[in-house]
């Protein structure tokens, strides 16, 4: 089924025309005589691969999605490892930076602060209201590690939703990319004549909060079956909006909760490999975070579950986690700090501020160092070598996106640890051969879990997304590796199996929703696991 959105312009007002669904068959003579699907796929791939620049490939794929979305998703599914970096991180970062220049056509909903008081009427302009099941909403205030990109953040919502379709079989017409425009503090964009957003600085937090209250209320009225994913809100807003609204509406924050789930999962598998090499008990791991924003603190919160699942108390779990921000090690005596950092602030350190990462590594002696700092090369040779000195197999996760902000590259980590590193990064790196053996980097990216969390929440019609549903997604992912993937030393499954993985995660999420009594599709409770998995797979949309 192809949905064609044709923009037309009249009196400066942009209208969307929606073609009938499904479209009428194309009359004979209006396509070439031989346009066979398999051959056409080869043609599309050749056209894609002929382009030198990844941004050009992004634009090509975006046009293909518009012209023939079934072909676009067929290519995504059949070539997941090749296509994901083009429609998602790292290339989507460039697409966001350049969005106002490469913009071709409307692909989502834009809600601006000027719509305050009439948000409901804007939402009703969406052409596929009854189909809508999942929205990814950003305000562009912290896109990947690239900072405030204002309305140029829209491609991140679009990219995440493409992965919902490819990765979990959510129907394309059920997805709603949304960008909220409350201005931008990015002076370069404000000065750019082509910038597509409001030409004003961001409104105060209070005004934004009022807009969000109205927006979420109206969303629940206009789209009663919709799940919302908050994406790339700057840290203060990410925490504030999640805690203000999570009990009222079915929503989750991908950067806090999705990232937490995916890293917990990878860490569980990494800790086993590391402990097997060192003989250290699984409970004795110590984790050092560089970066204490929404992602760093979200992951740290989720990683307390790693220790609690092993039987440690909350206090014992907290003691094993250390946070570092731009001021160095976070500890009580350092002075006032943002609310979200307080829980992990150390009480057992009282000296001078400790800022040097090598010094901090020598003080903490972590078994794992995780980067969510946006600081390129922060895990330099000295840091990585100290990690290797303290550990038989150090766990090193440079998780910042896109690639150019990664705290460390896989090739560097392999070289500086003599091939001993257990590695996962936010954006993909190529595999490395070391002393005749192939070593594979993991991709610790929330893309592994949000499609399955979404699918499970949609199918169970969860009224709210609980912490235990997120944890269930994480455990579902950790347990989804095949024996062959374990034998290759992987800590995440291969991305080419994303549909299977999403099915497993959805099953875990639905079961947990049922346990918590937040499922509204209560008929699914009657199904045993095999029947439920079959039900989930049968609901997945497939391209032709
Ligand atoms: N792998 C994944 O799935 C995900 C990765 N991320 C990445 O995590 C990064 C951070 O995201 P947020 O937490 O939302 O951003 P943020 O801007 O709120 O947090 C950045 C943190 O890094 C710290 N920092 C900055 N400069 C530093 C320095 N020189 N030394 C030590 N710490 C420093 C800041 O103090 C802050 O605590 C981004 O690059 C984002 O792309 C975010 C979500 C998911
Ligand atoms: C992956 C992701 O959500 C981020 O970097 O923000
Ligand atoms: Mg994000």
Coordinates of C-alpha atoms and ligand atoms in Angstrom, one line a residue:
X1 CA 0.0 0.0 0.0
X2 CA 1.5 3.4 -0.9
X3 CA 0.5 6.5 0.8
X4 CA 1.4 9.6 -1.3
X5 CA 1.5 12.9 0.5
X6 CA 1.4 15.7 -2.1
X7 CA 2.1 19.1 -0.9
X8 CA 0.2 21.9 -2.6
X9 CA 0.4 25.6 -1.8
X10 CA -2.3 28.2 -1.7
X11 CA -2.3 31.6 0.0
X12 CA 0.9 30.6 1.8
X13 CA -0.9 27.7 3.6
X14 CA 0.6 24.3 3.1
X15 CA -2.0 21.5 2.6
X16 CA -1.5 17.8 2.5
X17 CA -3.4 15.7 0.0
X18 CA -3.6 12.1 0.9
X19 CA -4.0 9.5 -1.9
X20 CA -6.6 6.8 -1.5
X21 CA -5.4 3.7 0.3
X22 CA -4.5 1.4 -1.3
X23 CA -3.7 3.3 -4.5
X24 CA -5.4 2.3 -7.7
X25 CA -3.2 -0.1 -9.8
X26 CA -1.0 1.9 -12.2
X27 CA -2.7 1.7 -15.7
X28 CA -0.8 -0.3 -18.3
X29 CA 1.7 1.8 -20.3
X30 CA 2.5 4.1 -17.4
X31 CA 5.4 2.0 -16.2
X32 CA 8.1 0.4 -18.2
X33 CA 7.2 -3.0 -19.7
X34 CA 9.5 -5.0 -17.4
X35 CA 9.5 -3.7 -13.8
X36 CA 10.0 -6.8 -11.8
X37 CA 10.3 -6.3 -8.0
X38 CA 13.5 -8.3 -7.4
X39 CA 15.3 -6.8 -10.4
X40 CA 14.1 -3.3 -9.4
X41 CA 15.6 -3.9 -5.9
X42 CA 19.0 -4.6 -7.5
X43 CA 18.5 -1.4 -9.6
X44 CA 17.7 0.7 -6.5
X45 CA 20.7 -0.7 -4.5
X46 CA 23.0 0.1 -7.5
X47 CA 21.7 3.6 -7.6
X48 CA 22.2 4.0 -3.9
X49 CA 25.7 2.5 -3.9
X50 CA 26.8 4.7 -6.8
X51 CA 26.6 7.8 -4.6
X52 CA 29.9 8.9 -2.9
X53 CA 28.5 10.9 0.0
X54 CA 26.5 9.3 2.8
X55 CA 24.2 12.4 2.9
X56 CA 23.4 11.8 -0.8
X57 CA 22.5 8.3 0.1
X58 CA 20.3 9.5 2.9
X59 CA 18.5 11.8 0.4
X60 CA 18.1 9.0 -2.1
X61 CA 16.7 6.7 0.5
X62 CA 14.3 9.4 1.7
X63 CA 13.0 9.9 -1.8
X64 CA 12.7 6.2 -2.3
X65 CA 10.6 5.9 0.9
X66 CA 8.3 8.5 -0.5
X67 CA 8.0 7.1 -4.0
X68 CA 7.9 3.4 -3.1
X69 CA 7.9 2.7 0.7
X70 CA 7.6 -1.0 0.3
X71 CA 10.9 -1.1 -1.7
X72 CA 12.5 1.2 0.8
X73 CA 11.7 -1.1 3.7
X74 CA 12.5 -4.3 1.7
X75 CA 16.0 -2.8 1.2
X76 CA 16.2 -1.8 4.9
X77 CA 15.3 -5.3 6.1
X78 CA 17.5 -7.2 3.6
X79 CA 20.5 -5.0 4.2
X80 CA 20.0 -3.8 7.8
X81 CA 23.8 -3.4 8.6
X82 CA 24.4 -1.3 5.5
X83 CA 21.3 0.8 5.6
X84 CA 20.9 1.6 9.3
X85 CA 24.0 3.9 9.4
X86 CA 22.5 5.8 6.5
X87 CA 18.9 6.4 7.8
X88 CA 20.0 6.6 11.4
X89 CA 23.2 7.4 13.3
X90 CA 25.7 8.6 12.1
X91 CA 24.2 10.0 8.8
X92 CA 21.0 11.2 10.3
X93 CA 23.2 13.6 12.4
X94 CA 24.4 15.2 9.1
X95 CA 20.8 15.2 7.8
X96 CA 19.7 17.1 10.9
X97 CA 22.5 19.6 10.6
X98 CA 21.6 20.2 7.0
X99 CA 17.8 19.7 7.2
X100 CA 16.9 23.3 6.3
X101 CA 19.0 23.0 3.2
X102 CA 18.1 19.5 2.0
X103 CA 14.4 19.7 2.8
X104 CA 12.2 18.4 0.0
X105 CA 8.7 17.8 1.4
X106 CA 6.7 17.6 4.6
X107 CA 7.0 14.3 6.4
X108 CA 5.7 14.9 9.9
X109 CA 3.8 17.2 12.2
X110 CA 5.3 20.5 13.3
X111 CA 3.8 22.0 16.4
X112 CA 5.1 25.5 17.2
X113 CA 4.7 27.7 20.3
X114 CA 2.5 29.9 18.1
X115 CA 0.0 27.1 18.0
X116 CA -0.5 27.3 21.8
X117 CA -4.2 27.2 22.6
X118 CA -5.1 25.5 19.3
X119 CA -2.8 22.4 19.3
X120 CA -5.8 20.1 18.9
X121 CA -6.9 21.6 15.6
X122 CA -3.3 21.3 14.3
X123 CA -3.2 17.6 15.3
X124 CA -6.5 17.0 13.5
X125 CA -4.8 18.0 10.2
X126 CA -2.8 14.8 10.3
X127 CA -4.1 12.8 7.4
X128 CA -4.1 9.3 9.0
X129 CA -5.6 9.9 12.4
X130 CA -7.2 6.5 12.9
X131 CA -4.1 4.6 11.9
X132 CA -1.8 6.5 14.2
X133 CA -0.1 4.2 16.9
X134 CA 3.3 5.6 17.6
X135 CA 4.8 9.1 17.6
X136 CA 8.4 10.1 18.1
X137 CA 8.5 13.6 19.5
X138 CA 11.5 15.9 19.8
X139 CA 12.0 19.6 20.4
X140 CA 15.4 19.5 18.7
X141 CA 17.1 20.8 21.8
X142 CA 19.8 18.0 22.0
X143 CA 20.0 16.1 18.8
X144 CA 22.5 13.2 19.2
X145 CA 25.6 14.9 20.6
X146 CA 25.2 17.8 18.2
X147 CA 23.4 20.2 20.5
X148 CA 20.4 22.5 19.9
X149 CA 19.3 22.0 16.3
X150 CA 15.8 23.5 16.7
X151 CA 13.3 22.3 14.0
X152 CA 16.2 20.7 12.1
X153 CA 15.7 17.8 14.7
X154 CA 12.8 16.5 12.6
X155 CA 14.9 13.8 10.8
X156 CA 15.7 12.2 14.1
X157 CA 11.9 11.5 14.6
X158 CA 11.6 10.3 11.1
X159 CA 14.7 8.1 11.4
X160 CA 13.6 6.5 14.6
X161 CA 10.2 5.7 13.1
X162 CA 11.8 4.1 10.0
X163 CA 13.5 1.7 12.5
X164 CA 10.1 1.0 14.1
X165 CA 8.8 -0.1 10.7
X166 CA 11.9 -2.0 9.6
X167 CA 12.8 -3.4 13.0
X168 CA 9.5 -4.3 14.5
X169 CA 7.0 -4.3 11.6
X170 CA 5.0 -1.3 12.8
X171 CA 2.8 -0.3 9.9
X172 CA 4.3 2.7 8.1
X173 CA 0.9 4.6 8.1
X174 CA 0.8 4.2 11.9
X175 CA 3.9 6.3 12.5
X176 CA 3.8 10.0 13.3
X177 CA 7.1 12.0 13.4
X178 CA 6.7 15.2 15.4
X179 CA 8.9 18.2 16.0
X180 CA 7.9 20.8 18.5
X181 CA 9.3 24.3 17.7
X182 CA 9.7 26.6 20.6
X183 CA 12.6 28.4 18.9
X184 CA 16.3 27.7 19.0
X185 CA 19.4 29.1 20.8
X186 CA 21.5 28.0 17.8
X187 CA 22.7 31.4 16.5
X188 CA 24.0 29.9 13.3
X189 CA 20.5 28.6 12.4
X190 CA 18.9 31.9 13.5
X191 CA 21.2 33.7 11.0
X192 CA 20.6 31.2 8.2
X193 CA 18.0 32.5 5.7
X194 CA 17.0 28.9 4.8
X195 CA 16.3 27.9 8.5
X196 CA 12.9 26.3 8.5
X197 CA 11.9 27.0 12.2
X198 CA 10.8 30.0 14.2
X199 CA 13.3 32.7 14.1
X200 CA 13.4 33.3 17.8
X201 CA 15.2 32.1 20.9
X202 CA 13.7 29.2 22.9
X203 CA 10.9 30.2 25.1
X204 CA 11.3 29.9 28.9
X205 CA 10.9 26.4 30.4
X206 CA 7.5 27.3 32.1
X207 CA 6.0 28.4 28.8
X208 CA 7.3 25.2 27.1
X209 CA 5.8 23.1 30.0
X210 CA 2.4 24.7 29.4
X211 CA 2.6 23.9 25.7
X212 CA 3.6 20.3 26.5
X213 CA 0.6 19.9 28.9
X214 CA -1.7 21.1 26.1
X215 CA 0.0 19.0 23.5
X216 CA -0.1 15.7 25.4
X217 CA -3.7 16.2 26.5
X218 CA -4.7 16.9 22.9
X219 CA -2.7 14.0 21.6
X220 CA -4.6 11.7 23.9
X221 CA -7.9 13.1 22.6
X222 CA -7.1 13.1 18.9
X223 CA -5.0 9.9 18.9
X224 CA -6.4 7.7 21.7
X225 CA -4.4 4.6 20.7
X226 CA -1.0 6.3 20.4
X227 CA 2.3 5.6 22.2
X228 CA 4.7 8.5 22.5
X229 CA 8.5 8.3 22.5
X230 CA 10.3 11.4 23.7
X231 CA 13.5 11.9 21.9
X232 CA 16.5 14.1 22.2
X233 CA 15.1 16.7 24.6
X234 CA 17.9 18.4 26.5
X235 CA 18.6 16.8 29.8
X236 CA 16.6 19.2 32.1
X237 CA 13.5 18.8 29.9
X238 CA 14.0 15.1 29.4
X239 CA 13.8 14.3 33.1
X240 CA 11.1 16.9 33.8
X241 CA 8.7 15.9 31.1
X242 CA 9.2 12.2 31.8
X243 CA 8.4 12.5 35.5
X244 CA 5.5 15.0 34.9
X245 CA 3.7 13.0 32.3
X246 CA 4.6 9.3 32.5
X247 CA 1.8 8.4 34.9
X248 CA -0.8 10.2 32.8
X249 CA -0.1 9.0 29.3
X250 CA 1.6 6.0 27.6
X251 CA 5.0 7.4 26.9
X252 CA 8.7 6.8 27.5
X253 CA 11.9 8.6 27.0
X254 CA 14.2 6.8 24.6
X255 CA 17.4 8.5 25.7
X256 CA 16.9 7.8 29.4
X257 CA 15.0 4.5 29.4
X258 CA 15.7 3.0 26.0
X259 CA 19.5 3.7 26.3
X260 CA 19.3 2.4 29.9
X261 CA 17.7 -0.9 28.7
X262 CA 20.1 -1.5 25.8
X263 CA 23.2 -0.8 27.9
X264 CA 22.0 -2.9 30.8
X265 CA 21.6 -5.8 28.3
X266 CA 25.0 -5.4 26.8
X267 CA 26.6 -4.9 30.1
X268 CA 25.1 -8.2 31.5
X269 CA 26.8 -10.1 28.6
X270 CA 30.0 -8.1 28.8
X271 CA 30.3 -8.6 32.6
X272 CA 30.1 -12.4 32.1
X273 CA 33.0 -12.3 29.6
X274 CA 35.0 -10.0 31.7
X275 CA 34.5 -12.0 34.9
X276 CA 35.3 -15.3 33.1
X277 CA 38.7 -13.8 32.2
X278 CA 39.5 -12.2 35.6
X279 CA 37.8 -14.7 38.0
X280 CA 36.2 -11.6 39.6
X281 CA 32.7 -12.3 41.0
X282 CA 29.9 -10.8 38.9
X283 CA 28.8 -8.7 41.8
X284 CA 32.3 -7.0 42.0
X285 CA 32.1 -4.9 38.9
X286 CA 32.6 -1.2 39.2
X287 CA 31.3 1.1 36.5
X288 CA 32.6 4.6 35.7
X289 CA 30.5 7.0 33.6
X290 CA 31.9 9.9 31.7
X291 CA 28.9 12.1 31.1
X292 CA 26.0 12.7 33.6
X293 CA 23.3 14.0 31.3
X294 CA 20.0 12.3 30.4
X295 CA 21.7 9.4 28.8
X296 CA 24.5 8.9 31.4
X297 CA 22.1 9.1 34.4
X298 CA 19.4 7.1 32.6
X299 CA 21.9 4.3 32.0
X300 CA 23.4 4.5 35.5
X301 CA 19.9 4.2 37.0
X302 CA 19.2 1.1 34.8
X303 CA 22.5 -0.4 35.6
X304 CA 21.7 -0.6 39.3
X305 CA 19.3 -3.3 38.2
X306 CA 22.3 -5.4 37.1
X307 CA 23.5 -5.6 40.7
X308 CA 20.0 -5.9 42.2
X309 CA 19.2 -8.8 39.9
X310 CA 22.3 -10.5 41.4
X311 CA 20.9 -10.0 44.9
X312 CA 22.7 -6.8 46.0
X313 CA 20.8 -4.1 47.9
X314 CA 20.0 -0.8 46.3
X315 CA 22.8 0.8 48.4
X316 CA 25.3 -1.8 47.4
X317 CA 24.3 -1.3 43.7
X318 CA 24.7 2.5 44.0
X319 CA 28.1 2.2 45.6
X320 CA 29.4 0.4 42.5
X321 CA 28.6 3.3 40.1
X322 CA 30.7 6.5 39.7
X323 CA 29.7 9.5 37.6
X324 CA 32.0 12.1 36.0
X325 CA 30.8 15.3 34.4
X326 CA 32.5 18.3 32.9
X327 CA 33.6 19.3 36.5
X328 CA 35.1 15.9 37.2
X329 CA 34.1 13.2 39.7
X330 CA 30.7 13.9 41.2
X331 CA 30.8 13.9 45.0
X332 CA 28.7 15.6 47.7
X333 CA 31.4 17.9 49.0
X334 CA 31.9 19.4 45.5
X335 CA 29.0 21.7 46.1
X336 CA 25.6 22.3 44.5
X337 CA 24.6 20.1 41.6
X338 CA 21.7 19.4 39.3
X339 CA 18.9 17.3 40.8
X340 CA 19.4 14.3 38.5
X341 CA 23.1 13.9 39.5
X342 CA 22.4 13.7 43.3
X343 CA 21.5 10.1 43.6
X344 CA 24.9 8.9 42.4
X345 CA 27.0 11.6 44.0
X346 CA 29.8 10.0 46.1
X347 CA 29.8 10.3 49.8
X348 CA 33.1 8.4 50.2
X349 CA 35.3 10.9 48.5
X350 CA 36.2 14.2 50.2
X351 CA 39.3 15.5 48.7
X352 CA 40.0 18.2 46.1
X353 CA 38.0 18.0 42.8
X354 CA 39.3 15.1 40.7
X355 CA 39.2 16.1 37.1
X356 CA 41.8 14.1 35.3
X357 CA 40.3 10.9 33.8
X358 CA 43.4 8.9 34.2
X359 CA 43.6 9.9 37.8
X360 CA 39.9 9.0 38.3
X361 CA 40.4 5.6 36.6
X362 CA 43.4 4.9 39.0
X363 CA 41.3 5.9 42.0
X364 CA 38.1 4.0 41.1
X365 CA 39.7 1.0 39.3
X366 CA 36.6 0.4 37.3
X367 CA 36.0 -2.8 35.4
X368 CA 33.9 -0.8 32.9
X369 CA 34.1 2.7 31.6
X370 CA 31.0 4.1 29.7
X371 CA 31.0 7.4 27.7
X372 CA 27.9 9.5 27.3
X373 CA 29.7 12.8 27.3
X374 CA 29.8 13.9 23.6
X375 CA 33.6 14.3 24.0
X376 CA 35.4 12.9 21.1
X377 CA 38.5 10.8 22.0
X378 CA 37.9 11.3 25.8
X379 CA 39.0 7.7 26.2
X380 CA 42.5 8.3 24.9
X381 CA 45.5 6.0 24.9
X382 CA 46.4 6.7 28.5
X383 CA 42.8 6.1 29.8
X384 CA 42.4 2.9 27.8
X385 CA 45.8 1.6 28.8
X386 CA 45.0 2.2 32.5
X387 CA 41.7 0.3 32.0
X388 CA 43.8 -2.6 30.5
X389 CA 46.2 -2.4 33.4
X390 CA 43.4 -2.9 35.9
X391 CA 41.5 -5.5 34.0
X392 CA 42.2 -8.8 32.2
X393 CA 39.3 -7.8 29.8
X394 CA 38.2 -4.1 30.3
X395 CA 34.7 -3.2 29.3
X396 CA 34.8 0.0 27.2
X397 CA 31.6 1.5 25.9
X398 CA 32.0 4.9 24.1
X399 CA 28.3 5.5 23.6
X400 CA 28.2 9.1 22.3
X401 CA 26.7 9.7 18.8
X402 CA 27.4 10.4 16.0
X403 CA 30.7 8.6 15.2
X404 CA 32.7 11.8 15.2
X405 CA 31.8 12.4 18.9
X406 CA 32.7 8.9 20.0
X407 CA 34.9 8.8 23.1
X408 CA 37.1 6.1 21.3
X409 CA 37.3 4.1 18.1
X410 CA 37.1 0.4 18.0
X411 CA 40.5 0.0 16.3
X412 CA 42.1 2.2 19.0
X413 CA 40.5 0.2 21.8
X414 CA 41.7 -3.1 20.2
X415 CA 45.3 -1.8 19.8
X416 CA 45.6 -0.2 23.2
X417 CA 44.3 -3.3 25.0
X418 CA 46.1 -5.8 22.9
X419 CA 42.8 -7.2 21.6
X420 CA 41.4 -7.7 25.2
X421 CA 38.7 -5.0 25.1
X422 CA 35.0 -5.8 25.4
X423 CA 33.5 -3.0 23.3
X424 CA 30.2 -1.4 22.4
X425 CA 29.7 2.0 20.8
X426 CA 26.7 4.2 20.1
X427 CA 27.4 4.4 16.4
X428 CA 28.8 1.6 14.3
X429 CA 32.5 0.8 13.8
X430 CA 34.0 -1.8 11.4
X431 CA 35.2 -5.1 12.7
X432 CA 38.9 -5.6 13.3
X433 CA 41.3 -8.4 12.7
X434 CA 43.7 -8.9 15.5
X435 CA 46.5 -11.5 15.5
X436 CA 44.5 -13.5 12.9
X437 CA 41.3 -13.4 14.9
X438 CA 38.2 -11.3 13.9
X439 CA 37.0 -9.1 16.6
X440 CA 33.4 -7.6 16.4
X441 CA 32.3 -4.3 18.1
X442 CA 28.9 -4.2 19.7
X443 CA 26.5 -1.4 18.9
X444 CA 25.1 -0.2 22.3
X445 CA 22.3 1.9 20.7
X446 CA 18.7 2.2 21.9
X447 CA 17.7 1.1 18.3
X448 CA 17.9 -2.5 19.6
X449 CA 15.1 -2.0 22.1
X450 CA 12.7 0.8 21.2
X451 CA 11.1 -1.0 18.3
X452 CA 10.3 -4.0 20.5
X453 CA 9.2 -1.8 23.4
X454 CA 6.9 0.0 21.0
X455 CA 5.5 -3.1 19.4
X456 CA 4.8 -4.8 22.8
X457 CA 3.2 -1.6 24.2
X458 CA 1.0 -1.1 21.2
X459 CA -0.2 -4.7 21.0
X460 CA -0.9 -4.9 24.7
X461 CA -2.4 -1.4 24.5
X462 CA -0.5 -0.5 27.6
X463 CA -1.9 2.5 29.5
X464 CA 1.5 3.4 30.9
X465 CA 5.0 2.2 30.4
X466 CA 6.4 1.0 33.7
X467 CA 10.1 0.6 34.7
X468 CA 9.7 -3.1 34.9
X469 CA 8.5 -3.2 31.2
X470 CA 11.7 -1.4 30.3
X471 CA 13.7 -3.9 32.3
X472 CA 11.9 -6.8 30.7
X473 CA 12.9 -5.4 27.3
X474 CA 16.5 -5.3 28.4
X475 CA 16.5 -8.9 29.7
X476 CA 14.7 -10.0 26.5
X477 CA 17.5 -8.5 24.5
X478 CA 20.3 -9.9 26.7
X479 CA 18.8 -13.4 26.3
X480 CA 18.3 -13.2 22.6
X481 CA 21.9 -14.1 21.4
X482 CA 22.3 -17.3 19.5
X483 CA 25.0 -19.9 20.4
X484 CA 26.9 -18.7 17.2
X485 CA 26.8 -15.1 18.4
X486 CA 28.1 -16.1 21.8
X487 CA 30.9 -18.1 20.1
X488 CA 31.9 -15.0 18.2
X489 CA 32.2 -13.1 21.5
X490 CA 29.3 -10.8 20.8
X491 CA 27.4 -9.0 23.5
X492 CA 24.6 -7.8 21.3
X493 CA 22.9 -10.0 18.6
X494 CA 23.5 -9.2 14.9
X495 CA 21.3 -6.4 13.8
X496 CA 20.2 -8.4 10.7
X497 CA 18.1 -10.4 13.2
X498 CA 16.2 -7.3 14.4
X499 CA 12.7 -8.7 13.6
X500 CA 13.3 -11.8 15.7
X501 CA 14.8 -9.7 18.5
X502 CA 11.9 -7.2 18.4
X503 CA 9.4 -10.1 18.6
X504 CA 11.2 -11.5 21.7
X505 CA 11.4 -8.1 23.3
X506 CA 7.7 -7.4 22.5
X507 CA 6.8 -10.7 24.2
X508 CA 8.7 -9.8 27.4
X509 CA 7.1 -6.3 27.4
X510 CA 3.6 -7.7 27.0
X511 CA 4.1 -10.2 29.7
X512 CA 5.3 -7.5 32.1
X513 CA 2.5 -5.2 31.2
X514 CA 0.1 -8.0 32.1
X515 CA 1.8 -8.6 35.4
X516 CA 1.6 -5.0 36.2
X517 CA -2.1 -4.8 35.1
X518 CA -1.5 -2.0 32.7
X519 CA -2.5 -4.0 29.5
X520 CA -5.8 -3.0 28.0
X521 CA -5.8 -5.9 25.4
X522 CA -6.5 -8.4 28.2
X523 CA -7.4 -11.1 25.7
X524 CA -3.7 -11.7 25.1
X525 CA -3.4 -13.0 28.7
X526 CA -5.0 -16.3 27.5
X527 CA -2.2 -17.1 25.1
X528 CA 0.8 -19.2 26.1
X529 CA 4.3 -17.9 25.1
X530 CA 4.4 -19.7 21.8
X531 CA 0.9 -18.5 20.8
X532 CA 1.7 -15.0 21.9
X533 CA 4.9 -14.9 19.8
X534 CA 3.0 -16.2 16.8
X535 CA 0.4 -13.4 17.4
X536 CA 3.1 -10.8 17.6
X537 CA 4.8 -12.0 14.4
X538 CA 1.5 -12.1 12.6
X539 CA 0.9 -8.5 13.4
X540 CA 4.2 -7.4 11.9
X541 CA 3.9 -5.4 8.7
X542 CA 6.0 -6.8 5.9
X543 CA 7.1 -5.0 2.7
X544 CA 6.4 -6.8 -0.5
Ligands
LIG1 N1 24.2 5.0 22.4 C1 22.9 5.4 22.6 O1 22.0 4.7 22.3 C2 22.7 6.8 23.0 C3 23.7 7.7 23.0 N2 23.5 9.0 23.5 C4 24.5 9.9 23.4 O2 24.9 10.4 24.6 C5 25.5 11.6 24.5 C6 25.0 12.5 25.7 O3 23.6 12.7 25.7 P1 22.9 13.4 26.9 O4 23.1 12.7 28.2 O5 21.4 13.6 26.6 O6 23.6 14.8 26.7 P2 24.0 15.9 27.8 O7 24.5 17.1 27.1 O8 22.8 16.1 28.7 O9 25.1 15.2 28.7 C7 26.5 15.3 28.4 C8 27.2 15.0 29.7 O10 28.6 15.0 29.5 C9 29.2 15.8 30.4 N3 30.4 16.3 29.8 C10 30.5 17.3 28.9 N4 31.8 17.6 28.7 C11 32.5 16.8 29.4 C12 33.9 16.7 29.7 N5 34.8 17.5 29.0 N6 34.3 15.8 30.6 C13 33.4 15.0 31.2 N7 32.1 15.1 31.0 C14 31.7 16.0 30.2 C15 28.3 16.9 30.8 O11 28.6 17.4 32.0 C16 27.0 16.1 30.8 O12 26.9 15.5 32.1 C17 25.1 12.2 23.2 O13 26.3 12.1 22.3 C18 24.1 11.2 22.6 O14 24.2 11.0 21.3 C19 22.2 9.4 23.9 C20 21.2 8.5 23.9 C21 21.3 7.2 23.4
LIG2 C1 20.8 7.1 19.9 C2 20.2 8.2 20.5 O1 19.0 8.2 20.8 C3 21.0 9.4 20.7 O2 22.2 9.4 20.5 O3 20.4 10.4 21.2
LIG3 MG1 18.3 10.1 21.3

